[in-house]
Tab-separated table of C-alpha atoms in Angstrom:
chain	number	residue	atom	x	y	z
A	9	MET	CA	0.000	0.000	0.000
A	10	SER	CA	1.524	3.259	-1.055
A	11	GLN	CA	-0.464	5.622	1.130
A	12	ALA	CA	0.452	6.241	4.732
A	13	LYS	CA	-1.409	4.238	7.328
A	14	SER	CA	-4.653	6.004	8.127
A	15	HIS	CA	-5.092	7.463	11.579
A	16	ALA	CA	-7.858	5.060	12.541
A	17	LEU	CA	-5.807	2.034	11.548
A	18	ALA	CA	-2.733	3.338	13.315
A	19	ASP	CA	-4.699	3.217	16.564
A	20	THR	CA	-6.121	-0.252	16.000
A	21	THR	CA	-4.595	-3.634	16.520
A	22	VAL	CA	-5.751	-5.863	13.674
A	23	VAL	CA	-5.938	-9.654	13.589
A	24	ASP	CA	-6.344	-11.178	10.121
A	25	THR	CA	-7.926	-14.612	10.552
A	26	ASP	CA	-7.213	-15.942	7.064
A	27	VAL	CA	-3.801	-15.615	5.406
A	28	HIS	CA	-2.688	-18.375	3.038
A	29	ILE	CA	0.902	-19.230	2.418
A	30	THR	CA	1.564	-20.704	-0.976
A	31	VAL	CA	3.317	-24.056	-0.810
A	32	GLU	CA	4.639	-25.439	-4.059
A	33	GLU	CA	4.279	-29.181	-4.495
A	34	GLU	CA	8.050	-29.587	-4.656
A	35	THR	CA	8.366	-27.714	-1.363
A	36	VAL	CA	5.952	-29.869	0.585
A	37	ALA	CA	7.538	-32.946	-0.994
A	38	LYS	CA	10.642	-32.334	1.120
A	39	TYR	CA	8.562	-32.909	4.253
A	40	LEU	CA	6.630	-35.919	2.932
A	41	GLU	CA	7.212	-39.526	3.803
A	42	GLU	CA	7.837	-42.042	1.040
A	43	PRO	CA	6.334	-43.235	-1.228
A	44	TYR	CA	4.472	-39.958	-1.518
A	45	ARG	CA	7.563	-37.769	-1.793
A	46	SER	CA	8.574	-39.551	-4.964
A	47	SER	CA	5.029	-39.262	-6.265
A	48	ILE	CA	5.649	-35.558	-6.481
A	49	THR	CA	9.311	-35.442	-7.433
A	50	ASP	CA	9.562	-38.395	-9.788
A	51	SER	CA	6.130	-39.034	-11.259
A	52	PRO	CA	4.749	-37.432	-14.427
A	53	HIS	CA	1.220	-37.801	-13.050
A	54	ALA	CA	0.005	-34.756	-11.133
A	55	MET	CA	-0.909	-35.732	-7.589
A	56	PHE	CA	-2.804	-32.508	-6.839
A	57	PRO	CA	-6.081	-32.473	-8.754
A	58	SER	CA	-7.309	-29.253	-10.345
A	59	SER	CA	-10.710	-28.352	-11.718
A	60	SER	CA	-9.097	-26.400	-14.565
A	61	TRP	CA	-11.330	-23.367	-14.024
A	62	ASP	CA	-9.332	-20.220	-14.782
A	63	GLN	CA	-9.870	-18.222	-11.606
A	64	ARG	CA	-7.766	-15.263	-12.741
A	65	MET	CA	-9.407	-14.897	-16.154
A	66	GLY	CA	-6.377	-15.170	-18.355
A	67	GLY	CA	-4.380	-12.762	-16.241
A	68	LYS	CA	-6.973	-9.960	-15.978
A	69	ILE	CA	-6.729	-10.446	-12.195
A	70	ASP	CA	-3.146	-10.219	-10.994
A	71	ASP	CA	-1.390	-13.191	-9.401
A	72	HIS	CA	-0.429	-12.337	-5.843
A	73	PHE	CA	-0.434	-16.001	-5.026
A	74	SER	CA	2.521	-17.658	-6.696
A	75	THR	CA	5.165	-15.543	-5.033
A	76	PHE	CA	3.686	-15.526	-1.522
A	77	THR	CA	5.840	-18.335	-0.238
A	78	GLY	CA	8.112	-17.223	2.589
A	79	PRO	CA	8.067	-15.498	5.966
A	80	GLU	CA	9.419	-12.306	4.438
A	81	ASP	CA	6.373	-12.203	2.151
A	82	VAL	CA	4.105	-12.397	5.184
A	83	GLN	CA	6.035	-9.584	6.849
A	84	GLN	CA	5.744	-7.426	3.741
A	85	PHE	CA	2.015	-8.147	3.638
A	86	GLN	CA	1.695	-7.114	7.303
A	87	SER	CA	3.403	-3.864	6.542
A	88	ASP	CA	1.454	-3.130	3.368
A	89	PHE	CA	-1.948	-4.091	4.745
A	90	ASP	CA	-1.638	-2.855	8.353
A	91	ILE	CA	-2.050	-6.329	9.807
A	92	ASP	CA	-0.593	-6.846	13.279
A	93	TYR	CA	-1.396	-10.528	13.692
A	94	PRO	CA	-1.899	-12.641	10.571
A	95	ILE	CA	-3.198	-16.130	11.330
A	96	ILE	CA	-1.605	-18.171	8.573
A	97	ASN	CA	-2.531	-21.529	7.120
A	98	THR	CA	-1.118	-23.781	4.450
A	99	PHE	CA	-4.416	-23.652	2.560
A	100	GLU	CA	-4.474	-26.990	0.716
A	101	PRO	CA	-7.833	-28.689	1.313
A	102	LEU	CA	-6.957	-32.273	2.209
A	103	GLY	CA	-10.418	-33.828	1.926
A	104	LYS	CA	-10.004	-34.171	-1.836
A	105	PHE	CA	-7.314	-36.830	-1.659
A	106	PRO	CA	-8.749	-40.321	-2.097
A	107	GLN	CA	-5.831	-42.143	-0.466
A	108	PRO	CA	-6.189	-41.891	3.316
A	109	ASP	CA	-2.518	-42.492	4.017
A	110	LEU	CA	-1.472	-39.858	1.496
A	111	ALA	CA	-3.827	-37.374	3.158
A	112	MET	CA	-2.333	-38.203	6.578
A	113	SER	CA	1.175	-37.818	5.220
A	114	LEU	CA	0.321	-34.485	3.604
A	115	MET	CA	-1.237	-33.282	6.849
A	116	ARG	CA	1.955	-33.944	8.783
A	117	ALA	CA	4.123	-32.538	5.991
A	118	TYR	CA	2.232	-29.245	5.803
A	119	ASN	CA	2.422	-28.901	9.564
A	120	ASP	CA	6.130	-29.670	9.685
A	121	LEU	CA	6.669	-27.104	6.941
A	122	LEU	CA	4.573	-24.526	8.808
A	123	LEU	CA	6.633	-25.014	11.950
A	124	ASP	CA	9.981	-25.205	10.187
A	125	GLN	CA	9.617	-22.258	7.826
A	126	PHE	CA	7.169	-19.913	9.592
A	127	LEU	CA	6.510	-20.531	13.277
A	128	ASP	CA	9.773	-21.735	14.799
A	129	ASP	CA	11.725	-18.584	13.967
A	130	TYR	CA	9.000	-15.939	13.707
A	131	ASP	CA	6.169	-14.635	15.865
A	132	PHE	CA	3.447	-15.613	13.415
A	133	LEU	CA	0.248	-17.357	14.447
A	134	GLY	CA	-0.701	-20.463	12.487
A	135	LEU	CA	-3.334	-23.135	12.035
A	136	ALA	CA	-2.503	-26.836	12.034
A	137	ALA	CA	-3.712	-28.591	8.906
A	138	VAL	CA	-6.016	-31.520	9.630
A	139	ALA	CA	-7.060	-34.274	7.236
A	140	THR	CA	-10.122	-36.187	8.371
A	141	GLN	CA	-9.689	-39.446	6.435
A	142	LYS	CA	-8.332	-41.137	9.576
A	143	PRO	CA	-9.817	-39.279	12.533
A	144	GLU	CA	-7.733	-41.001	15.233
A	145	GLU	CA	-4.531	-40.150	13.384
A	146	ALA	CA	-5.765	-36.600	12.946
A	147	ALA	CA	-6.431	-36.412	16.688
A	148	ALA	CA	-2.884	-37.604	17.357
A	149	GLU	CA	-1.591	-34.880	15.042
A	150	ILE	CA	-3.588	-32.272	16.974
A	151	ASP	CA	-2.029	-33.533	20.197
A	152	ARG	CA	1.431	-33.356	18.603
A	153	LEU	CA	0.952	-29.793	17.391
A	154	SER	CA	-0.810	-28.420	20.440
A	155	ASN	CA	2.326	-27.624	22.374
A	156	GLU	CA	3.999	-25.786	19.510
A	157	ASP	CA	4.265	-22.039	19.939
A	158	GLY	CA	2.151	-20.163	17.463
A	159	ILE	CA	-0.399	-22.919	16.743
A	160	VAL	CA	-3.750	-21.312	17.576
A	161	GLY	CA	-6.273	-23.586	15.856
A	162	ILE	CA	-6.834	-26.479	13.508
A	163	TYR	CA	-7.716	-25.999	9.854
A	164	ILE	CA	-10.084	-28.159	7.805
A	165	GLY	CA	-11.032	-27.510	4.180
A	166	THR	CA	-14.753	-28.088	3.766
A	167	SER	CA	-14.485	-29.444	0.225
A	168	GLY	CA	-14.238	-33.133	-0.553
A	169	GLU	CA	-15.086	-34.099	3.009
A	170	TYR	CA	-16.916	-37.388	3.318
A	171	PRO	CA	-18.787	-38.126	5.475
A	172	PRO	CA	-19.957	-34.564	6.172
A	173	LEU	CA	-17.928	-32.926	8.876
A	174	GLY	CA	-20.472	-33.219	11.702
A	175	ASP	CA	-20.570	-36.990	11.367
A	176	PRO	CA	-19.687	-38.812	14.609
A	177	ALA	CA	-16.751	-40.400	12.775
A	178	ASN	CA	-15.022	-37.034	13.209
A	179	ASP	CA	-15.634	-36.783	16.958
A	180	PRO	CA	-12.048	-37.823	17.854
A	181	ILE	CA	-10.875	-34.698	16.020
A	182	TYR	CA	-13.278	-32.428	17.880
A	183	ARG	CA	-12.441	-33.998	21.234
A	184	ALA	CA	-8.727	-33.534	20.624
A	185	ALA	CA	-9.258	-29.922	19.572
A	186	GLU	CA	-11.319	-29.222	22.669
A	187	ASP	CA	-8.826	-30.996	24.933
A	188	ASN	CA	-6.065	-28.790	23.537
A	189	ASP	CA	-8.071	-25.546	23.579
A	190	LEU	CA	-7.798	-25.135	19.819
A	191	PRO	CA	-10.727	-23.855	17.749
A	192	VAL	CA	-11.732	-25.706	14.592
A	193	VAL	CA	-11.467	-23.530	11.504
A	194	PHE	CA	-13.490	-24.494	8.438
A	195	HIS	CA	-12.485	-23.042	5.106
A	196	GLY	CA	-14.452	-23.200	1.847
A	197	ASN	CA	-12.817	-23.560	-1.558
A	198	GLY	CA	-13.755	-22.681	-5.115
A	199	ASP	CA	-11.475	-24.870	-7.173
A	200	GLU	CA	-12.565	-27.911	-5.169
A	201	PHE	CA	-16.266	-27.342	-5.930
A	202	MET	CA	-16.035	-30.350	-8.248
A	203	PHE	CA	-15.583	-32.790	-5.386
A	204	ASP	CA	-18.829	-32.005	-3.581
A	205	PHE	CA	-20.985	-30.848	-6.457
A	206	PRO	CA	-19.664	-32.643	-9.535
A	207	HIS	CA	-22.876	-32.341	-11.517
A	208	HIS	CA	-23.051	-28.601	-11.031
A	209	ASN	CA	-19.349	-28.217	-11.696
A	210	LYS	CA	-19.823	-29.989	-14.990
A	211	GLY	CA	-23.056	-28.205	-15.797
A	212	PHE	CA	-22.111	-24.616	-15.088
A	213	ASN	CA	-20.747	-22.714	-18.063
A	214	ASN	CA	-18.555	-20.202	-16.268
A	215	TYR	CA	-16.686	-19.716	-13.043
A	216	PHE	CA	-19.048	-16.930	-11.971
A	217	GLU	CA	-21.585	-19.617	-11.155
A	218	VAL	CA	-19.085	-21.869	-9.386
A	219	GLN	CA	-17.582	-19.066	-7.347
A	220	THR	CA	-21.014	-17.791	-6.304
A	221	LEU	CA	-22.029	-21.120	-4.808
A	222	GLY	CA	-18.891	-23.089	-4.037
A	223	HIS	CA	-17.849	-21.647	-0.694
A	224	PRO	CA	-21.300	-21.028	0.785
A	225	TRP	CA	-22.616	-24.438	-0.215
A	226	GLN	CA	-19.646	-26.152	1.427
A	227	GLN	CA	-19.925	-24.006	4.539
A	228	MET	CA	-23.694	-24.422	4.764
A	229	ALA	CA	-23.343	-28.192	4.445
A	230	THR	CA	-20.737	-28.176	7.209
A	231	MET	CA	-22.717	-25.933	9.544
A	232	SER	CA	-25.882	-27.945	8.987
A	233	SER	CA	-24.028	-31.186	9.646
A	234	LEU	CA	-22.418	-29.842	12.835
A	235	LEU	CA	-25.728	-28.676	14.290
A	236	GLY	CA	-27.690	-31.692	13.076
A	237	GLU	CA	-25.231	-34.030	14.753
A	238	GLY	CA	-25.092	-31.958	17.927
A	239	VAL	CA	-21.339	-31.339	17.711
A	240	PRO	CA	-21.391	-28.009	19.621
A	241	ALA	CA	-23.495	-29.681	22.321
A	242	LYS	CA	-21.097	-32.617	22.515
A	243	PHE	CA	-18.110	-30.287	22.841
A	244	PRO	CA	-19.382	-27.183	24.637
A	245	ASP	CA	-15.923	-25.689	25.158
A	246	LEU	CA	-14.990	-25.900	21.493
A	247	ASN	CA	-15.075	-22.864	19.204
A	248	PHE	CA	-15.905	-23.134	15.501
A	249	VAL	CA	-14.671	-20.656	12.904
A	250	PHE	CA	-15.986	-20.329	9.342
A	251	LEU	CA	-13.872	-18.624	6.692
A	252	GLU	CA	-14.222	-17.577	3.074
A	253	ALA	CA	-17.948	-17.546	2.418
A	254	GLY	CA	-18.650	-13.968	3.531
A	255	ILE	CA	-21.276	-13.247	6.148
A	256	GLY	CA	-24.688	-13.060	4.458
A	257	TRP	CA	-25.221	-16.806	4.532
A	258	VAL	CA	-24.922	-16.954	8.318
A	259	PRO	CA	-28.119	-15.081	9.314
A	260	TYR	CA	-29.933	-17.142	6.684
A	261	MET	CA	-28.660	-20.422	8.156
A	262	MET	CA	-29.160	-19.278	11.740
A	263	HIS	CA	-32.795	-18.426	11.189
A	264	ARG	CA	-33.513	-21.368	8.911
A	265	MET	CA	-32.011	-23.858	11.365
A	266	ASN	CA	-34.045	-22.277	14.191
A	267	LYS	CA	-37.195	-22.878	12.184
A	268	ILE	CA	-36.363	-26.459	11.294
A	269	TYR	CA	-35.169	-27.241	14.827
A	270	ARG	CA	-38.496	-26.113	16.266
A	271	MET	CA	-40.304	-28.431	13.872
A	272	ARG	CA	-37.968	-31.413	14.228
A	273	ARG	CA	-36.390	-31.095	17.673
A	274	SER	CA	-36.866	-34.771	18.496
A	275	GLU	CA	-34.642	-35.637	15.534
A	276	VAL	CA	-31.705	-33.732	17.039
A	277	PRO	CA	-32.173	-34.356	20.757
A	278	LEU	CA	-28.573	-33.539	21.658
A	279	LEU	CA	-29.368	-29.875	21.041
A	280	GLU	CA	-30.544	-28.263	24.244
A	281	LYS	CA	-31.088	-24.789	22.855
A	282	SER	CA	-31.811	-23.176	19.515
A	283	PRO	CA	-29.241	-23.350	16.705
A	284	GLU	CA	-28.915	-19.575	16.887
A	285	GLU	CA	-27.866	-19.802	20.533
A	286	TYR	CA	-25.181	-22.371	19.709
A	287	LEU	CA	-23.935	-20.169	16.877
A	288	ARG	CA	-23.818	-17.081	19.050
A	289	ASP	CA	-22.062	-18.943	21.857
A	290	GLN	CA	-19.484	-21.029	19.983
A	291	PHE	CA	-19.283	-19.932	16.329
A	292	TYR	CA	-17.231	-17.170	14.711
A	293	ILE	CA	-17.347	-15.895	11.139
A	294	GLY	CA	-14.573	-14.422	9.010
A	295	SER	CA	-15.688	-11.397	6.979
A	296	GLN	CA	-14.118	-12.218	3.627
A	297	PRO	CA	-15.338	-12.100	0.894
A	298	LEU	CA	-17.603	-9.363	2.111
A	299	GLY	CA	-20.714	-9.017	-0.058
A	300	GLU	CA	-21.164	-5.790	-1.927
A	301	PRO	CA	-24.737	-4.539	-1.592
A	302	ASN	CA	-25.706	-1.593	-3.754
A	303	THR	CA	-27.022	0.128	-0.649
A	304	SER	CA	-24.580	0.289	2.242
A	305	ASP	CA	-27.396	0.254	4.816
A	306	ASP	CA	-28.008	-3.357	3.809
A	307	MET	CA	-24.501	-4.300	4.915
A	308	LYS	CA	-24.982	-2.394	8.167
A	309	ARG	CA	-28.014	-4.541	8.964
A	310	MET	CA	-26.153	-7.725	8.086
A	311	ILE	CA	-23.222	-6.870	10.350
A	312	GLU	CA	-25.636	-5.930	13.116
A	313	THR	CA	-27.418	-9.278	12.817
A	314	LEU	CA	-24.174	-11.180	13.206
A	315	GLY	CA	-22.919	-8.852	15.892
A	316	ALA	CA	-19.426	-7.907	16.972
A	317	ASP	CA	-19.140	-11.011	19.169
A	318	MET	CA	-19.280	-13.314	16.135
A	319	LEU	CA	-17.694	-11.358	13.303
A	320	MET	CA	-13.941	-11.266	12.673
A	321	PHE	CA	-11.864	-9.623	9.984
A	322	ALA	CA	-10.207	-11.761	7.284
A	323	THR	CA	-8.341	-10.865	4.097
A	324	ASP	CA	-7.792	-14.257	2.438
A	325	TYR	CA	-4.569	-12.753	1.112
A	326	PRO	CA	-2.910	-13.548	-1.303
A	327	HIS	CA	-5.797	-15.174	-3.128
A	328	TRP	CA	-7.310	-13.382	-6.071
A	329	ASP	CA	-10.578	-12.491	-4.309
A	330	PHE	CA	-8.960	-11.109	-1.121
A	331	ASP	CA	-10.475	-8.216	0.835
A	332	HIS	CA	-8.505	-5.179	1.864
A	333	LEU	CA	-9.123	-4.040	5.440
A	334	GLU	CA	-10.741	-0.862	4.146
A	335	GLU	CA	-13.589	-2.907	2.661
A	336	LEU	CA	-14.911	-3.928	6.078
A	337	ASP	CA	-13.602	-0.920	7.923
A	338	LYS	CA	-15.572	1.602	5.860
A	339	TYR	CA	-18.731	0.068	7.359
A	340	LEU	CA	-17.268	-0.271	10.850
A	341	GLN	CA	-16.099	3.332	10.963
A	342	HIS	CA	-19.285	4.729	9.493
A	343	TYR	CA	-21.950	2.734	11.302
A	344	PHE	CA	-20.473	1.229	14.445
A	345	THR	CA	-18.946	2.360	17.706
A	346	ASP	CA	-15.228	2.293	18.375
A	347	ALA	CA	-15.821	-0.521	20.852
A	348	GLU	CA	-17.659	-2.641	18.276
A	349	ARG	CA	-14.960	-1.981	15.695
A	350	GLN	CA	-12.284	-2.927	18.196
A	351	LYS	CA	-14.081	-6.201	18.880
A	352	ILE	CA	-14.362	-7.219	15.239
A	353	LEU	CA	-10.777	-6.342	14.343
A	354	TYR	CA	-9.123	-7.597	17.525
A	355	GLU	CA	-11.051	-8.739	20.600
A	356	THR	CA	-13.362	-11.279	18.998
A	357	PRO	CA	-10.537	-13.178	17.234
A	358	VAL	CA	-8.537	-13.032	20.462
A	359	GLU	CA	-11.464	-14.762	22.174
A	360	ALA	CA	-12.217	-17.195	19.345
A	361	PHE	CA	-8.605	-18.393	19.072
A	362	GLY	CA	-7.643	-17.859	22.705
A	363	LEU	CA	-4.769	-15.619	21.614
A	364	SER	CA	-2.207	-14.293	24.036
A	365	VAL	CA	-1.444	-11.098	22.136
B	13	MET	CA	-63.310	-14.860	35.146
B	14	ASN	CA	-66.161	-17.232	34.293
B	15	ASP	CA	-66.395	-20.850	35.403
B	16	HIS	CA	-67.496	-23.433	32.899
B	17	THR	CA	-68.382	-27.043	33.650
B	18	VAL	CA	-66.897	-28.849	30.679
B	19	ALA	CA	-66.907	-32.554	31.598
B	20	THR	CA	-67.405	-35.084	34.328
B	21	VAL	CA	-64.390	-36.766	35.844
B	22	GLU	CA	-65.576	-40.188	34.638
B	23	GLU	CA	-65.835	-38.905	31.094
B	24	LEU	CA	-62.080	-38.846	30.536
B	25	ASP	CA	-59.603	-41.645	31.194
B	26	ASP	CA	-55.899	-40.975	31.534
B	27	GLY	CA	-54.565	-39.924	28.141
B	28	ASP	CA	-57.931	-38.689	26.901
B	29	ARG	CA	-58.737	-35.160	25.794
B	30	LYS	CA	-61.875	-33.246	25.041
B	31	LEU	CA	-62.151	-30.261	22.712
B	32	ILE	CA	-64.710	-27.662	23.737
B	33	GLU	CA	-65.657	-24.143	22.788
B	34	LEU	CA	-65.808	-21.596	25.574
B	35	GLU	CA	-66.782	-18.003	24.966
B	36	GLY	CA	-65.917	-18.363	21.335
B	37	ARG	CA	-62.507	-19.898	22.043
B	38	GLU	CA	-61.403	-23.442	21.322
B	39	VAL	CA	-60.082	-25.071	24.480
B	40	ALA	CA	-58.806	-28.590	25.044
B	41	LEU	CA	-59.122	-30.462	28.295
B	42	PHE	CA	-56.479	-33.137	28.869
B	43	ARG	CA	-56.369	-35.808	31.545
B	44	ILE	CA	-52.902	-37.052	32.344
B	45	ASP	CA	-51.803	-39.004	35.416
B	46	GLY	CA	-55.167	-38.281	36.968
B	47	GLU	CA	-54.738	-34.517	36.638
B	48	PHE	CA	-56.668	-32.225	34.335
B	49	ARG	CA	-55.102	-29.502	32.177
B	50	ALA	CA	-56.825	-27.004	29.901
B	51	TYR	CA	-55.109	-25.181	27.067
B	52	THR	CA	-56.250	-22.888	24.289
B	53	ASN	CA	-56.148	-24.725	20.987
B	54	TRP	CA	-53.678	-22.268	19.482
B	55	CYS	CA	-50.060	-23.036	18.686
B	56	LEU	CA	-47.602	-20.310	19.669
B	57	HIS	CA	-45.841	-20.834	16.341
B	58	GLN	CA	-48.378	-19.896	13.688
B	59	GLY	CA	-51.725	-20.365	15.405
B	60	GLY	CA	-52.274	-23.963	14.341
B	61	PRO	CA	-54.675	-26.289	16.198
B	62	ALA	CA	-51.969	-27.635	18.495
B	63	CYS	CA	-54.357	-29.414	20.856
B	64	GLU	CA	-55.702	-31.552	18.030
B	65	GLY	CA	-52.274	-32.988	17.250
B	66	SER	CA	-50.957	-36.436	17.990
B	67	VAL	CA	-49.934	-37.355	21.536
B	68	THR	CA	-46.655	-39.237	21.627
B	69	GLY	CA	-43.379	-39.483	23.466
B	70	THR	CA	-40.179	-37.882	22.289
B	71	SER	CA	-36.459	-38.462	22.001
B	72	THR	CA	-33.727	-37.543	24.394
B	73	ALA	CA	-30.008	-38.161	24.055
B	74	GLU	CA	-26.889	-38.298	26.148
B	75	PHE	CA	-23.348	-38.127	24.857
B	76	ASP	CA	-20.523	-39.989	26.539
B	77	ARG	CA	-17.383	-38.010	25.835
B	78	ASP	CA	-15.048	-40.818	26.849
B	79	ASP	CA	-16.286	-43.408	24.387
B	80	LEU	CA	-17.810	-40.866	21.962
B	81	GLN	CA	-21.113	-42.739	21.937
B	82	THR	CA	-24.545	-41.116	21.881
B	83	ASP	CA	-27.282	-42.906	23.809
B	84	LEU	CA	-30.717	-42.179	22.269
B	85	GLN	CA	-33.767	-42.774	24.436
B	86	TRP	CA	-37.524	-42.513	23.984
B	87	CYS	CA	-39.180	-40.707	26.866
B	88	LYS	CA	-42.325	-38.912	28.048
B	89	GLU	CA	-44.601	-41.411	26.284
B	90	GLY	CA	-48.137	-40.024	26.236
B	91	GLU	CA	-47.028	-36.620	27.510
B	92	VAL	CA	-46.015	-34.843	24.319
B	93	LEU	CA	-48.476	-32.975	22.147
B	94	ASN	CA	-47.413	-32.323	18.556
B	95	CYS	CA	-48.989	-29.453	16.642
B	96	PRO	CA	-50.354	-30.964	13.418
B	97	TRP	CA	-49.255	-27.992	11.322
B	98	HIS	CA	-45.470	-28.003	11.923
B	99	GLY	CA	-44.752	-30.494	14.663
B	100	TRP	CA	-43.991	-28.110	17.518
B	101	GLU	CA	-43.812	-30.246	20.657
B	102	TYR	CA	-45.558	-29.282	23.880
B	103	ASP	CA	-45.257	-30.976	27.246
B	104	ILE	CA	-48.849	-31.732	28.258
B	105	PRO	CA	-48.340	-31.579	32.067
B	106	THR	CA	-46.793	-28.073	31.899
B	107	GLY	CA	-47.792	-26.701	28.502
B	108	GLU	CA	-44.164	-25.833	27.812
B	109	CYS	CA	-42.858	-25.952	24.281
B	110	LEU	CA	-39.915	-28.365	24.077
B	111	SER	CA	-38.202	-26.588	21.208
B	112	LYS	CA	-38.556	-22.940	22.200
B	113	GLU	CA	-37.604	-22.003	25.713
B	114	GLY	CA	-40.031	-19.771	27.558
B	115	THR	CA	-42.943	-20.592	25.249
B	116	LYS	CA	-46.080	-22.168	26.756
B	117	LEU	CA	-49.515	-22.998	25.485
B	118	PRO	CA	-52.062	-20.550	26.933
B	119	SER	CA	-53.490	-22.413	29.939
B	120	HIS	CA	-56.630	-22.059	32.012
B	121	PRO	CA	-57.306	-22.946	35.653
B	122	VAL	CA	-59.058	-26.285	36.129
B	123	GLU	CA	-60.877	-27.473	39.249
B	124	VAL	CA	-62.680	-30.697	40.044
B	125	ASN	CA	-65.754	-30.226	42.141
B	126	ASP	CA	-68.231	-32.930	42.984
B	127	GLY	CA	-67.236	-35.080	40.045
B	128	GLU	CA	-67.375	-32.208	37.579
B	129	VAL	CA	-64.457	-30.590	35.787
B	130	ILE	CA	-64.626	-26.798	35.790
B	131	VAL	CA	-62.472	-24.576	33.569
B	132	SER	CA	-62.150	-20.882	34.344
B	133	LEU	CA	-61.799	-18.466	31.489
């Protein structure tokens, strides 16, 4: 950012809940166990599937992604974007890999890389990647990572996950996260839309349609599964964070699940209060990608409905649809009190992730 | 408040109910565990005829965190009233809605006097 830091930002400590470091396949290969390391280094067959959608439209949208690979890039980003505490993750959604042992190996490799290259020698905050294909192994990985400085949560991509993430098969993961005081962070993905919605991925004619639905559909499916299986009731001290679907879908889900709960309570008897109460008590929502209503009052009402206790700022940098802090802050400064703004940019993520900053 | 004799005690066995109209309002008299309860036939959700719905039990569940098992149980057999419009559950002994805290069916005082059941409205 070329302009000087604005006065309001200079006075505000900002936590960014969603910063992705780019990890080239050859880089993670160095941390992988065999035979998977050689699958990357020596095989002509690509191990990482791609949907082949052109997210950057032939270069019309610049590529901030490919070069965002090292700790110095994160530091430059902090400086340019006025971010005091970026919570970084290694991004790759691991649910898409059909081989359970490969997914487990990738999980450990990404975490070893995160520690080795970013957390051991810097003051960054990071999320431990979790693959759910073998929940007991994932729980062991959470235990292993929990004592590492800088690990403030676990990270699960919500694409390609089967069974859905609230399924009791995943309870060992949630128990381990709760035991270690780490929130569970769910992140939606556009390129991986094909794994959960293959018919739509094949049927849509442009990425506009995929991008519109991909993240919210994955996040809605995850939130519905979590509530329907009573996960927040099973683990009342566990926090849940949802990233990268914006915020408008949350009031919709909150109110819709209230309605359905009141009609079908006996089907979900683990729930002892309304879905909205569970969401307000244990769930947190990252702001990015913030919707862009034509009338700014509409966004004011949406932010008010979520409330400053649930909403947290996120950039999603360096991905092509990232949000600059100004995007959310123009609403916060115009419509909300300093105390509410302070919560959304700092205090609420501190609570959600249990940060000591 | 007006008293209305709406039934005799012998008229209703445990688990029975009787729908009546009092002062232009639909009211249901329930007999459960020997006690009588009277509620307005009006669901707090959308005004459906709650008191005409099925009477069943309902599910409860307990989660054991150590073995990660959920124990599902059927309970309150004969004590749960389900609104026929959208399935809102009400506890017949108390009138409380099971899925919305603080919500109760409108109730009316009931007395038994000399073998007659009297509802006050």
